[in-house]
Short mmCIF file of C-alpha atoms in Angstrom, two decimals:
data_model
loop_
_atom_site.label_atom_id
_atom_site.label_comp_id
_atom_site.label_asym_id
_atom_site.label_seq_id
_atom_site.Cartn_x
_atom_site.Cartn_y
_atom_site.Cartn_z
CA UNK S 267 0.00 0.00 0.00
CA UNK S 268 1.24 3.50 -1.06
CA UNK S 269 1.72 5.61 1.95
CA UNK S 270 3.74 8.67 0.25
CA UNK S 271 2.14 10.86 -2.29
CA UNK S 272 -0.40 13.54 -2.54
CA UNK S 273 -3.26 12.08 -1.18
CA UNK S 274 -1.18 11.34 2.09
CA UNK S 275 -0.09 14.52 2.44
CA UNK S 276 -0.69 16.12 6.18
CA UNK S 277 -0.12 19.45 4.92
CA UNK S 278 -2.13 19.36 1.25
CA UNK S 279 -5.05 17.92 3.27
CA UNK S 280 -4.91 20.76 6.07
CA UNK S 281 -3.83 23.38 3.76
CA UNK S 282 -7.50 22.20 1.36
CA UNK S 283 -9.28 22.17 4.57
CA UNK S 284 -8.04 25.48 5.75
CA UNK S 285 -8.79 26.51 2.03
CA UNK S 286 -12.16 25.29 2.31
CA UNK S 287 -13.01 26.90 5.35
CA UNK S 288 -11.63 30.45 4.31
CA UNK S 289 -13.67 29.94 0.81
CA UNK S 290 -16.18 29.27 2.64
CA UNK S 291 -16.50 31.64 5.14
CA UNK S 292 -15.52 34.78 2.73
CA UNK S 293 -18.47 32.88 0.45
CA UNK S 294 -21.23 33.05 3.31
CA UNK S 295 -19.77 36.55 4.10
CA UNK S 296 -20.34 38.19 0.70
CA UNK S 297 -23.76 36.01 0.60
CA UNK S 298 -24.61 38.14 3.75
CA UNK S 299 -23.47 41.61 2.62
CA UNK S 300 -24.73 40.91 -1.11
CA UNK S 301 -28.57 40.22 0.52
CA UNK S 302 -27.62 43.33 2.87
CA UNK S 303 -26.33 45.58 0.22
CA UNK S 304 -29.88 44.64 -2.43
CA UNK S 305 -32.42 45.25 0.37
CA UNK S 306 -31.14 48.41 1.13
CA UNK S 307 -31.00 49.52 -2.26
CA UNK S 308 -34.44 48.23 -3.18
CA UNK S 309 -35.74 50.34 0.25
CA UNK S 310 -34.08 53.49 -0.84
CA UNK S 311 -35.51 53.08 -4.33
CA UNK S 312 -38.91 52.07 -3.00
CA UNK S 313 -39.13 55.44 -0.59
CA UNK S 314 -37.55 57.51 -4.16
CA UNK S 315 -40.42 56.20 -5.95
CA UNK S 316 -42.94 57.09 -3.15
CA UNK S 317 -41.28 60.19 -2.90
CA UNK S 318 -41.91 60.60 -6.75
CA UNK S 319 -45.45 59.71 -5.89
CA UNK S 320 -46.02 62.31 -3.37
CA UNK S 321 -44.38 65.35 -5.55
CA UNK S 322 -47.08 64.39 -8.29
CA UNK S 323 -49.86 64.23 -6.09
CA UNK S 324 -48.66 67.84 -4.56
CA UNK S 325 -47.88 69.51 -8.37
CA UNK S 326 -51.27 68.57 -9.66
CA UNK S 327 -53.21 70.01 -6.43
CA UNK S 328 -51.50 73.58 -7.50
CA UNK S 329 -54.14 75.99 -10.13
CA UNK S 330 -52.51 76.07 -13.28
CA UNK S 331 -51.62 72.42 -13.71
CA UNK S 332 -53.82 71.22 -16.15
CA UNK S 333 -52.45 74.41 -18.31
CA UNK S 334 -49.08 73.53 -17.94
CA UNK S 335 -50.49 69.80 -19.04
CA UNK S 336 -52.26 71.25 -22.16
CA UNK S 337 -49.41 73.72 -23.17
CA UNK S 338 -46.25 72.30 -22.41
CA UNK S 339 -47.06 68.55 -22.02
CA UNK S 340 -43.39 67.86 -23.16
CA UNK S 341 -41.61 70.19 -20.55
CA UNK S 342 -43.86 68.23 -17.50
CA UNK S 343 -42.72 64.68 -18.84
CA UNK S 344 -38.90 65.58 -18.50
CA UNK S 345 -39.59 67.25 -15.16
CA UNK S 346 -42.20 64.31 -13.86
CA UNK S 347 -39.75 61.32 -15.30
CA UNK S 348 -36.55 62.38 -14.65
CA UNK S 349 -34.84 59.39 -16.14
CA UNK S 350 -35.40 57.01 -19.04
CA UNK S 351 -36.67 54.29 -17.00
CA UNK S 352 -38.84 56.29 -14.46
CA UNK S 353 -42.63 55.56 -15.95
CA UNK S 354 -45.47 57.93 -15.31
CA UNK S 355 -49.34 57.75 -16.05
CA UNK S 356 -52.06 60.33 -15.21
CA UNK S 357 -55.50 59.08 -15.94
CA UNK S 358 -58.31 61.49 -15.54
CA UNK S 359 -61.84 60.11 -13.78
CA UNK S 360 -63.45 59.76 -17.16
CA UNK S 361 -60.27 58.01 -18.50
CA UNK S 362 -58.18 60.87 -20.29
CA UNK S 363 -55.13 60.37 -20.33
CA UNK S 364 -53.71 63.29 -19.22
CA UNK S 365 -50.06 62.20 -19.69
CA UNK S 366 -48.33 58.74 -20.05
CA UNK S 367 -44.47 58.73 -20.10
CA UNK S 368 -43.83 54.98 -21.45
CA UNK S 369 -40.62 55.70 -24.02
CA UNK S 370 -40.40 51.53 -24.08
CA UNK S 371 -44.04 50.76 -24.37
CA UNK S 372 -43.34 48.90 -21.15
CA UNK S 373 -47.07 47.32 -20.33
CA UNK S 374 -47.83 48.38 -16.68
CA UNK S 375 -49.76 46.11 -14.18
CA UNK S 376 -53.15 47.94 -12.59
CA UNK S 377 -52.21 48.36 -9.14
CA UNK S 378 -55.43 49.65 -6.77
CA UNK S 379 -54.90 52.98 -6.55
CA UNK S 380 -54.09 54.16 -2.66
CA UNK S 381 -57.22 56.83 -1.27
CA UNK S 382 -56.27 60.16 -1.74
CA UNK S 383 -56.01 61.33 1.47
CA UNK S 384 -54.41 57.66 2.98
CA UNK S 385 -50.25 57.66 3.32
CA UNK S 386 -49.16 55.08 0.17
CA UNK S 387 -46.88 52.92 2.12
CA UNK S 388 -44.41 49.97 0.61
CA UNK S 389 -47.46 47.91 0.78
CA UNK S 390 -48.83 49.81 -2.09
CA UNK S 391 -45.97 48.98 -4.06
CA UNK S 392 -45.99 45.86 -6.42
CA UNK S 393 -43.18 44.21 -8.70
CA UNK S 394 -43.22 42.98 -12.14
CA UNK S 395 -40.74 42.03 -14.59
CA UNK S 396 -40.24 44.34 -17.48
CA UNK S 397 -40.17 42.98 -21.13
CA UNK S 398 -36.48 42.95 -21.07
CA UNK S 399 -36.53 40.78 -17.99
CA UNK S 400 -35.40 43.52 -15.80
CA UNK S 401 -37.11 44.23 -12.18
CA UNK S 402 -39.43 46.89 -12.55
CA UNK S 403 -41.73 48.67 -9.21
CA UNK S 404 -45.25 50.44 -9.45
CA UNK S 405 -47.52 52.28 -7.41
CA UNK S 406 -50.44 53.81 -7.80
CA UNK S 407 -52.52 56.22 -5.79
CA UNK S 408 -55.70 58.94 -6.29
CA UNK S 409 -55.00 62.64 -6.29
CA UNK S 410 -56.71 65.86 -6.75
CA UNK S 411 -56.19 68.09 -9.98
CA UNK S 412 -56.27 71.56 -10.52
CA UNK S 413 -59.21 74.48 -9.06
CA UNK S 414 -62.14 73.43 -8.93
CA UNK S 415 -60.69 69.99 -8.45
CA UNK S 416 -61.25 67.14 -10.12
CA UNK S 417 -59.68 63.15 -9.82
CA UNK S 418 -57.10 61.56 -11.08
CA UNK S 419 -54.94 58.07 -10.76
CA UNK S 420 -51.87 58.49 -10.78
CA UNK S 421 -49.18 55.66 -11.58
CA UNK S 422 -45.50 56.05 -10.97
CA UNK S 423 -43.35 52.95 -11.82
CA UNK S 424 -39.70 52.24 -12.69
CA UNK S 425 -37.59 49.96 -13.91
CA UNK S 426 -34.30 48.67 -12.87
CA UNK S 427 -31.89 47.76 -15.69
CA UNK S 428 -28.90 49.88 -14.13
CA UNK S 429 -29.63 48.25 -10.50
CA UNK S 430 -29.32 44.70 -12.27
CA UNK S 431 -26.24 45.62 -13.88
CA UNK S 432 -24.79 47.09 -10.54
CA UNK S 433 -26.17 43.70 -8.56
CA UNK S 434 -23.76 41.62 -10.95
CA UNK S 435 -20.87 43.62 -10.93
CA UNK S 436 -21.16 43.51 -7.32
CA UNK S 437 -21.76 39.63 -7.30
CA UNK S 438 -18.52 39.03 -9.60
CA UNK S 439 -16.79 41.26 -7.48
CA UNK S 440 -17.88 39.13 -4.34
CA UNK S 441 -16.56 35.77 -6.53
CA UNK S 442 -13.33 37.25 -6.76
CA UNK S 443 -13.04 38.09 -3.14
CA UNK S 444 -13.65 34.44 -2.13
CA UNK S 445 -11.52 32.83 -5.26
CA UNK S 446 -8.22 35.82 -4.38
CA UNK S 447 -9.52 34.74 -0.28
CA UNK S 448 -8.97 31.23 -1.37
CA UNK S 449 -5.46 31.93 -3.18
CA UNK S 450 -3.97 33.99 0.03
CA UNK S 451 -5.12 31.45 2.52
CA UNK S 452 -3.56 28.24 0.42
CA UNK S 453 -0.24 30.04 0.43
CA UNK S 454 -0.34 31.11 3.95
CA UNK S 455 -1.34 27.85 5.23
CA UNK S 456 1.14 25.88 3.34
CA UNK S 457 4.09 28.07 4.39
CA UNK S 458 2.36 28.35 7.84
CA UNK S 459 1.99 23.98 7.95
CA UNK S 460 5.77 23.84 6.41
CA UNK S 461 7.26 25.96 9.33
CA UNK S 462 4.94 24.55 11.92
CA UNK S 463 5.64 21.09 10.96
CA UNK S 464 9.93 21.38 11.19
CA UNK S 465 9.83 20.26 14.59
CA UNK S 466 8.14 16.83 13.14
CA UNK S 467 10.48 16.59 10.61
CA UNK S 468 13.52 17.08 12.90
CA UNK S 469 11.66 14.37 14.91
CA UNK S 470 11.78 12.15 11.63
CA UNK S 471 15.07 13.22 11.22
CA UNK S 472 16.34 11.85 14.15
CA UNK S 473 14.31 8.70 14.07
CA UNK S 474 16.11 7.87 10.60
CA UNK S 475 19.53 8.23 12.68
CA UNK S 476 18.26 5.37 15.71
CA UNK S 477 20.17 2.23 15.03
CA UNK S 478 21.09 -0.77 17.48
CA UNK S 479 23.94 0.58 19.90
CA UNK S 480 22.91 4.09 19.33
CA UNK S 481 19.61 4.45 21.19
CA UNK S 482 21.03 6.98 23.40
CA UNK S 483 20.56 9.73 21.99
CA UNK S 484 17.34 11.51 23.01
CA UNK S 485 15.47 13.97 21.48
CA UNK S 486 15.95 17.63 22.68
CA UNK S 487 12.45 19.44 24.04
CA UNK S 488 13.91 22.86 23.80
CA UNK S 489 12.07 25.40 21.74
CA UNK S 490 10.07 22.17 20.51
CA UNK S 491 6.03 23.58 20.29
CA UNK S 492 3.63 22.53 23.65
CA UNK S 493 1.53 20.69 21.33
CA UNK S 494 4.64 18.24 20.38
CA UNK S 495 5.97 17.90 24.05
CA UNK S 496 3.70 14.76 24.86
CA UNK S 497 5.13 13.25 21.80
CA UNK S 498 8.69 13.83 22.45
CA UNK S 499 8.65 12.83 25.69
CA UNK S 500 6.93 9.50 25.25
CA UNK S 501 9.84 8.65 22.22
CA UNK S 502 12.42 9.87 24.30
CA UNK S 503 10.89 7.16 26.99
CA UNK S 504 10.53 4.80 24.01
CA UNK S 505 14.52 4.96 23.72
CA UNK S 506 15.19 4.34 26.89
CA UNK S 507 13.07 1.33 27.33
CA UNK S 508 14.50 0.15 23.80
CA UNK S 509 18.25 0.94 24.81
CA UNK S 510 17.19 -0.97 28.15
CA UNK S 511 16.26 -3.66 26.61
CA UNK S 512 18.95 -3.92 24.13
CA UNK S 513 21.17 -4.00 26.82
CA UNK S 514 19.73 -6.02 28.31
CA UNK S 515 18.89 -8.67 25.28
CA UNK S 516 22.64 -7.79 24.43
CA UNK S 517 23.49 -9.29 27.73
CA UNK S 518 21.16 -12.14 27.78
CA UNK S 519 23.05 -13.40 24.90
CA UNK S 520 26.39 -13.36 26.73
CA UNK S 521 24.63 -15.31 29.29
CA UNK S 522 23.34 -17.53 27.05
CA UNK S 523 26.09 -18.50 25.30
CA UNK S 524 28.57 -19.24 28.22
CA UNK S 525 25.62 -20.96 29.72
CA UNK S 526 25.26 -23.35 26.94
CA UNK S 527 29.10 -23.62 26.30
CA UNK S 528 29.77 -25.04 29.82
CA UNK S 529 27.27 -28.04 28.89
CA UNK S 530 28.42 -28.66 25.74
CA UNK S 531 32.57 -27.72 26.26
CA UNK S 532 32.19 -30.75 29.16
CA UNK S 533 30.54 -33.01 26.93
CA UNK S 534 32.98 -32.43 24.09
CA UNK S 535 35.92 -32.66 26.72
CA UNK S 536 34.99 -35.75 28.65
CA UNK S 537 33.89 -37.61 25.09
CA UNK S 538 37.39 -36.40 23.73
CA UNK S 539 39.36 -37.57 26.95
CA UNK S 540 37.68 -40.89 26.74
CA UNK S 541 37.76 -41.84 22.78
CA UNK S 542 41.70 -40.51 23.30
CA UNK S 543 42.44 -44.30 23.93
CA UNK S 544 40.34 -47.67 24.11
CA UNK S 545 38.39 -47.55 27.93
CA UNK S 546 36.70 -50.24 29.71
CA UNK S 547 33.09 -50.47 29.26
CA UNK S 548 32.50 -49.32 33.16
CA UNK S 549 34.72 -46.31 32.19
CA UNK S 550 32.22 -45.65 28.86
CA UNK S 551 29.34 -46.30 31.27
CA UNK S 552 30.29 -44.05 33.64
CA UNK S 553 30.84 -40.90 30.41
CA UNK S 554 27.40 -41.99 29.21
CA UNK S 555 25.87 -41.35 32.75
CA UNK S 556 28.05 -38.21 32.98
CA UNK S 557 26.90 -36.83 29.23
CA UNK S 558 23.18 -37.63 30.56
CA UNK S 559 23.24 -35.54 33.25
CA UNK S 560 24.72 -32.35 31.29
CA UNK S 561 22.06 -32.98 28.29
CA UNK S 562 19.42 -32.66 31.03
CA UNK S 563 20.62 -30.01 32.37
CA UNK S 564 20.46 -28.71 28.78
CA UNK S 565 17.16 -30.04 28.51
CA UNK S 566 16.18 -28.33 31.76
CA UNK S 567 17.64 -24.83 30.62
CA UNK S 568 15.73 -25.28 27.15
CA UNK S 569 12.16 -26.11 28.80
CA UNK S 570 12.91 -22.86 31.49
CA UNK S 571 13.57 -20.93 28.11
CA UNK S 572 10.05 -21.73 26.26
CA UNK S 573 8.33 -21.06 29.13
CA UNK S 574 9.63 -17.67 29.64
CA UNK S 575 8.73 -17.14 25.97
CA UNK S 576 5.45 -18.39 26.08
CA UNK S 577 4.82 -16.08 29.41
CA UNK S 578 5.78 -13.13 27.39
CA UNK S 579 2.82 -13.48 25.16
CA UNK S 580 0.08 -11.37 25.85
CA UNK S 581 -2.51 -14.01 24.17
CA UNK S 582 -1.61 -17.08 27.19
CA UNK S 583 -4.33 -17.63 29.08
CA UNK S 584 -4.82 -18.61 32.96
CA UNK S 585 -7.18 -20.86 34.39
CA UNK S 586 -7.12 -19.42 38.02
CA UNK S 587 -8.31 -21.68 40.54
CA UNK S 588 -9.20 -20.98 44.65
CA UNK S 589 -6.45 -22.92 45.96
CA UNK S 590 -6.20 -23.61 49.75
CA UNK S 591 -2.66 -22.19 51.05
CA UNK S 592 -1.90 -24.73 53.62
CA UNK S 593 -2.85 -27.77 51.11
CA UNK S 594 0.06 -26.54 48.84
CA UNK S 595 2.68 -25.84 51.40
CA UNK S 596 2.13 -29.35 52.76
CA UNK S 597 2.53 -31.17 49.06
CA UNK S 598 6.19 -29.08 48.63
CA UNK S 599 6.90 -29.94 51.86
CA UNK S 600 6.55 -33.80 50.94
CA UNK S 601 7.85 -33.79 47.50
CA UNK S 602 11.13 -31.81 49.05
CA UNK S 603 11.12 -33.52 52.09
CA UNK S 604 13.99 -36.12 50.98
CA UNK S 605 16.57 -33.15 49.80
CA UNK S 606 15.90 -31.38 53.07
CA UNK S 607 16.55 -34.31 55.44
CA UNK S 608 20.16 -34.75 52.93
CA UNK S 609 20.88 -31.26 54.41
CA UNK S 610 19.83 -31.60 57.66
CA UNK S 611 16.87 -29.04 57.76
CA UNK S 612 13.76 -29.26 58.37
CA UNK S 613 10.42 -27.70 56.44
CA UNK S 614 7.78 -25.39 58.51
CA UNK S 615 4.52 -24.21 57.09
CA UNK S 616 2.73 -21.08 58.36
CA UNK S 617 -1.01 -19.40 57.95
CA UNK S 618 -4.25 -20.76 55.89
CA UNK S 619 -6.42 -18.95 53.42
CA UNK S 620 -6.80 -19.09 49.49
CA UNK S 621 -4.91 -17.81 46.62
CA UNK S 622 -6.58 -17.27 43.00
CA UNK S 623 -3.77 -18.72 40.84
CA UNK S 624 -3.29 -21.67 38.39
CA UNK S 625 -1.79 -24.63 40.19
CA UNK S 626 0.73 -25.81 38.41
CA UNK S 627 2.57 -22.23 37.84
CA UNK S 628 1.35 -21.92 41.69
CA UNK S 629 3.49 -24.88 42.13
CA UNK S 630 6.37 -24.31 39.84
CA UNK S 631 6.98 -20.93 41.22
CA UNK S 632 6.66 -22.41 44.74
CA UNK S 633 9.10 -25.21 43.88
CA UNK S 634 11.64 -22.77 42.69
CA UNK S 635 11.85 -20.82 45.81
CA UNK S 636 11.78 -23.57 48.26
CA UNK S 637 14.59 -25.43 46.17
CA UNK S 638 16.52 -22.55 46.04
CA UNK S 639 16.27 -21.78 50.00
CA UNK S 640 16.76 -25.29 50.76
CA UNK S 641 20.39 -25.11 48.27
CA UNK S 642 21.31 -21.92 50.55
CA UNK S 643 19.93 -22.73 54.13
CA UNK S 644 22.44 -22.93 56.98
CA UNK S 645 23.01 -26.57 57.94
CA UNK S 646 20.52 -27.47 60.80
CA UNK S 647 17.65 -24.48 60.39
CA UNK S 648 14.23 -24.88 59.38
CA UNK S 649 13.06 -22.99 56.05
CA UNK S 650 9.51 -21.74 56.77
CA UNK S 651 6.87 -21.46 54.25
CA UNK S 652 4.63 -18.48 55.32
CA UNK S 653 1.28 -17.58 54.19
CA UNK S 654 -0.78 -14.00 55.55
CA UNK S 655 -3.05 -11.78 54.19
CA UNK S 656 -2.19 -7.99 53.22
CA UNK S 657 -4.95 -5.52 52.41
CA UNK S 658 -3.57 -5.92 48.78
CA UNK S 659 -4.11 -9.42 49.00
CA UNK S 660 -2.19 -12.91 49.77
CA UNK S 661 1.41 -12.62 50.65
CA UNK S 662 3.20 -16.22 50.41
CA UNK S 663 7.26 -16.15 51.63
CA UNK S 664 9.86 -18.50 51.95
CA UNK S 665 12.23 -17.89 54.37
CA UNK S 666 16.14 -19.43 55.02
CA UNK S 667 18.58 -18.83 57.05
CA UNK S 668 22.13 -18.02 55.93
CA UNK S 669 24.63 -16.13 54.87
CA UNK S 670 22.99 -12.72 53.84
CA UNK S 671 22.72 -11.96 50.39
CA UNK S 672 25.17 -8.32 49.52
CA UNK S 673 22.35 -5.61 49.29
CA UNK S 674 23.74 -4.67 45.51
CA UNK S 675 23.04 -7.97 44.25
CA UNK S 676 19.03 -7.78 45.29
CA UNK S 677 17.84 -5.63 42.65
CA UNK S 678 19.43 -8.48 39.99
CA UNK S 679 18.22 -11.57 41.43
CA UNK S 680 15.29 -12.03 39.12
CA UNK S 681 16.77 -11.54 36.11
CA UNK S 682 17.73 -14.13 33.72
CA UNK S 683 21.32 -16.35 34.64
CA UNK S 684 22.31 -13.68 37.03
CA UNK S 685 23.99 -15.25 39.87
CA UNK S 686 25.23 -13.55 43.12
CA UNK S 687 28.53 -15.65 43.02
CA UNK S 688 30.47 -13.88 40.11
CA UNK S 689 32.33 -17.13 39.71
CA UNK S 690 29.58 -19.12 38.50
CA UNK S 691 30.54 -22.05 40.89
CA UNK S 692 27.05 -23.08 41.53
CA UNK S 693 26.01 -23.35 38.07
CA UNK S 694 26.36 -27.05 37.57
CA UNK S 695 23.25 -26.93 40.14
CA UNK S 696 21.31 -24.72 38.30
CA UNK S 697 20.00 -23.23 35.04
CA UNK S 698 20.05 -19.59 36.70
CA UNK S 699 16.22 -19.11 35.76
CA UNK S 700 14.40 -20.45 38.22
CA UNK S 701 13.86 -16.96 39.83
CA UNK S 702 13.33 -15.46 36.39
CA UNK S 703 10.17 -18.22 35.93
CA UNK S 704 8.65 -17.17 39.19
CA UNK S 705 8.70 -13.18 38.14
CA UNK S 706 7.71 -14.26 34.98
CA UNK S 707 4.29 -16.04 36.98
CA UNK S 708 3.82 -13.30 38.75
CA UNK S 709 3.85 -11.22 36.29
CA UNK S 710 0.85 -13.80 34.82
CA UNK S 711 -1.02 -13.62 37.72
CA UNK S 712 -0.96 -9.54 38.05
CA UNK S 713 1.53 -9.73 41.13
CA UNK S 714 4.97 -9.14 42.08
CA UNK S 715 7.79 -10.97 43.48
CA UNK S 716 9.95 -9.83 46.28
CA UNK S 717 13.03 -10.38 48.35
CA UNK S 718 14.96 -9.14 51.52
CA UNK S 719 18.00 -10.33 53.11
CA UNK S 720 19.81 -9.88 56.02
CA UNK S 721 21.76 -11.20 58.72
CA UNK S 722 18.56 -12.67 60.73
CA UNK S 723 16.96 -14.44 57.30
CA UNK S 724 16.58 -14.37 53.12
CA UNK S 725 13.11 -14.09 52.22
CA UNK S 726 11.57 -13.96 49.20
CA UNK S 727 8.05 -13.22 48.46
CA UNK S 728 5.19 -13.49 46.28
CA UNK S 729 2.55 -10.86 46.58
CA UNK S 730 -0.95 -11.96 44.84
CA UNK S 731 -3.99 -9.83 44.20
CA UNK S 732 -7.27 -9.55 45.75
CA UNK S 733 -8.93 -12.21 43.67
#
């Protein structure tokens, strides 16, 4: 799947947003002030014409009009029209025309003529399309001519071919506004998006240069924008935990190998030793017995392995069970009885109550601890399994006394093939992660595993949750 192009692009897809919004903002804008700008136009024209309406009805209530009609009908036109499109009728009450100023022929609609004496309002004013498809407004209303008077209707209309031209100028000018609107804003927010996203491209940058051995380097949060602080922080923690566990996985695989070249450099040495000349078949009997023991040992360390692997996966499963405390101190006790009584100690079992926890990891983890006190127990002591409830939940410990354990080494103890003794010279007795397994069930069960040593006692705990 493509994930570099156009249609990927952070900044063309903000930028066409931000273009949208401008567009469409300076669109509903110039909407507004278009619709503001034609109603007030239309109500100025509609109070002109009224305006017109009212002079007429004044100029033919003076003596003398319907002389200045008869004798200089052309002179009242021009000063009753004033413009080309300005349209005015004066019918008498028996019909005659007294004037009609139509230069277009323009076929008027017959309003109802507003009362003499009532105020002609915008009410009174109807529209109508002209024949050139231009807006057009008329009004009509009765007046008084002349002494003695006499009635007349008068119509005033007018129509609006220069206001329709004005309207679209005005609308193109309002589509340019938006479309030059549009323009700016694309630039702006493309060079605004470039320089605001340089801190994410220095954070790119330095991604590119993260290899194995060179997770150290962090990124710096100086100057970097609030927005991107959450970010940095969390891949600067990201390193860390990666150059952790590089180091980590680094040293694993030290430990690793000189764990499985001990096995295998006695196996090669004793086979070597012994094919070096012809042996007796007791002396081949007693290499076979010798190779056995090292390939289970290797066997041992491979089975510790898979498990640790298979614990690692989020997907594994556990099958909890309410197991009683005491039952499982007392079946350890029994199955370790024997190696005990070949050191001279004896086994003590402490408190009641339940634990939620799968039995055989219960039991495996259990194992581990109790073999391991039982290897480092002072000749002659008792190692005491302990159970007691803690308001986080069950505590079990196994306790052993001995030599203390040196308060640097603590921290270490769980991890995988570390060993207090630098030497190694208890490591034909043991894999070195059998206290690895039990964090690694703990860490199953959503609990911990402790320890604390001192001159009095080593204990080591395991802390499980309220079920």
């Amino acid at each position: 799947m493509k994930l570099a192009g156009a249609s990927h692009s952070l900044t063309l897809r903000v930028t066409m947003v931000f273009v949208l919004i401008v567009a469409l903002l300076s669109a509903g804008l110039g909407v507004h002030l278009y619709r503001s700008f034609v109603a007030e136009i239309e109500r100025r024209d509609d109070i002109l014409l009224l305006g017109k309406l009212r002079q007429i009805q004044q100029l033919l209530g003076n003596a003398g009009t319907l002389d200045i009609i008869r004798e200089r009908p052309q002179y009242f036109r021009d000063t009753m029209s004033g413009q080309e499109n300005s349209l005015v009728r004066i019918v008498r009450a028996d019909g005659t025309r007294l004037i009609d100023v139509n230069p277009h022929g323009e076929t008027l609609p017959m309003p109802t003529p507003v009362a003499v004496d009532a105020p002609a309002g915008s009410g009174a004013i109807h529209g109508w399309t002209s024949r050139d498809g231009y807006p057009a407004r008329v009004v009509a209303a009765s007046a008084r001519i002349g002494q003695p008077a006499q009635m007349a209707d008068i119509t005033i209309a007018r129509v609006y071919g220069d206001r329709s031209a004005m309207f679209a100028a005005y609308r193109w000018q309002i589509v340019i506004s938006v479309a030059v609107s549009a323009l700016v804003a694309a630039i702006l927010a493309s060079a605004m998006l470039l320089r605001g996203l340089r801190p994410l491209r220095a954070i790119a940058a330095h991604a590119a240069l993260v290899r194995p051995g060179k997770l150290e380097q962090q990124l710096d949060a100086r100057g970097a924008p609030t927005e991107l602080l959450p970010l940095i922080h969390a891949l600067n923690a990201m390193l860390a935990r990666l150059q952790e566990g590089y180091a980590r996985l680094s040293q694993f695989s030290a430990d690793l190998a000189h764990e499985f070249r001990t096995p295998v450099t006695n196996l090669l040495g004793q086979s070597q030793v012994m094919l070096a000349r012809p042996r007796s078949s007791g002396e081949y009997e007693q290499l076979v017995s010798s190779n056995v023991e090292e390939l289970e040992r290797l066997s041992r360390m491979i089975d510790s392995m898979l498990f640790l692997a298979r614990a690692q996966q989020e997907e594994m499963v556990l099958v909890k069970q309410a197991l009683p405390v005491q039952d499982e101190f007392l079946r350890l006790a029994d199955f370790f009885e024997g190696l005990a009584e070949e050191r001279a100690l004896a086994l003590a079992c402490h408190g009641s109550g339940e634990v939620a926890a799968e039995p055989q990891l219960l039991r495996r983890a259990l194992g581990n601890l109790l073999s391991n006190a039982i290897r480092h127990a002072a000749p002659g002591s008792t190692v005491v399994l302990r159970a007691q409830a803690t308001p986080q939940g069950m505590e079990l410990s196994v306790s052993n006394l001995g030599p203390a354990i040196p308060a640097e080494h603590l921290p270490h103890l769980f991890e995988r093939f570390y060993r207090a003794d630098p030497a190694r010279s208890d490591s034909a007795a043991s894999t070195g992660l059998g206290l690895a397994i039990v964090t690694a069930i703990m860490q199953l069960h959503g609990g911990s595993a402790g320890v604390a040593s001192d001159a009095a006692a080593t204990t080591f705990t395991l802390q499980f949750p309220i079920a």
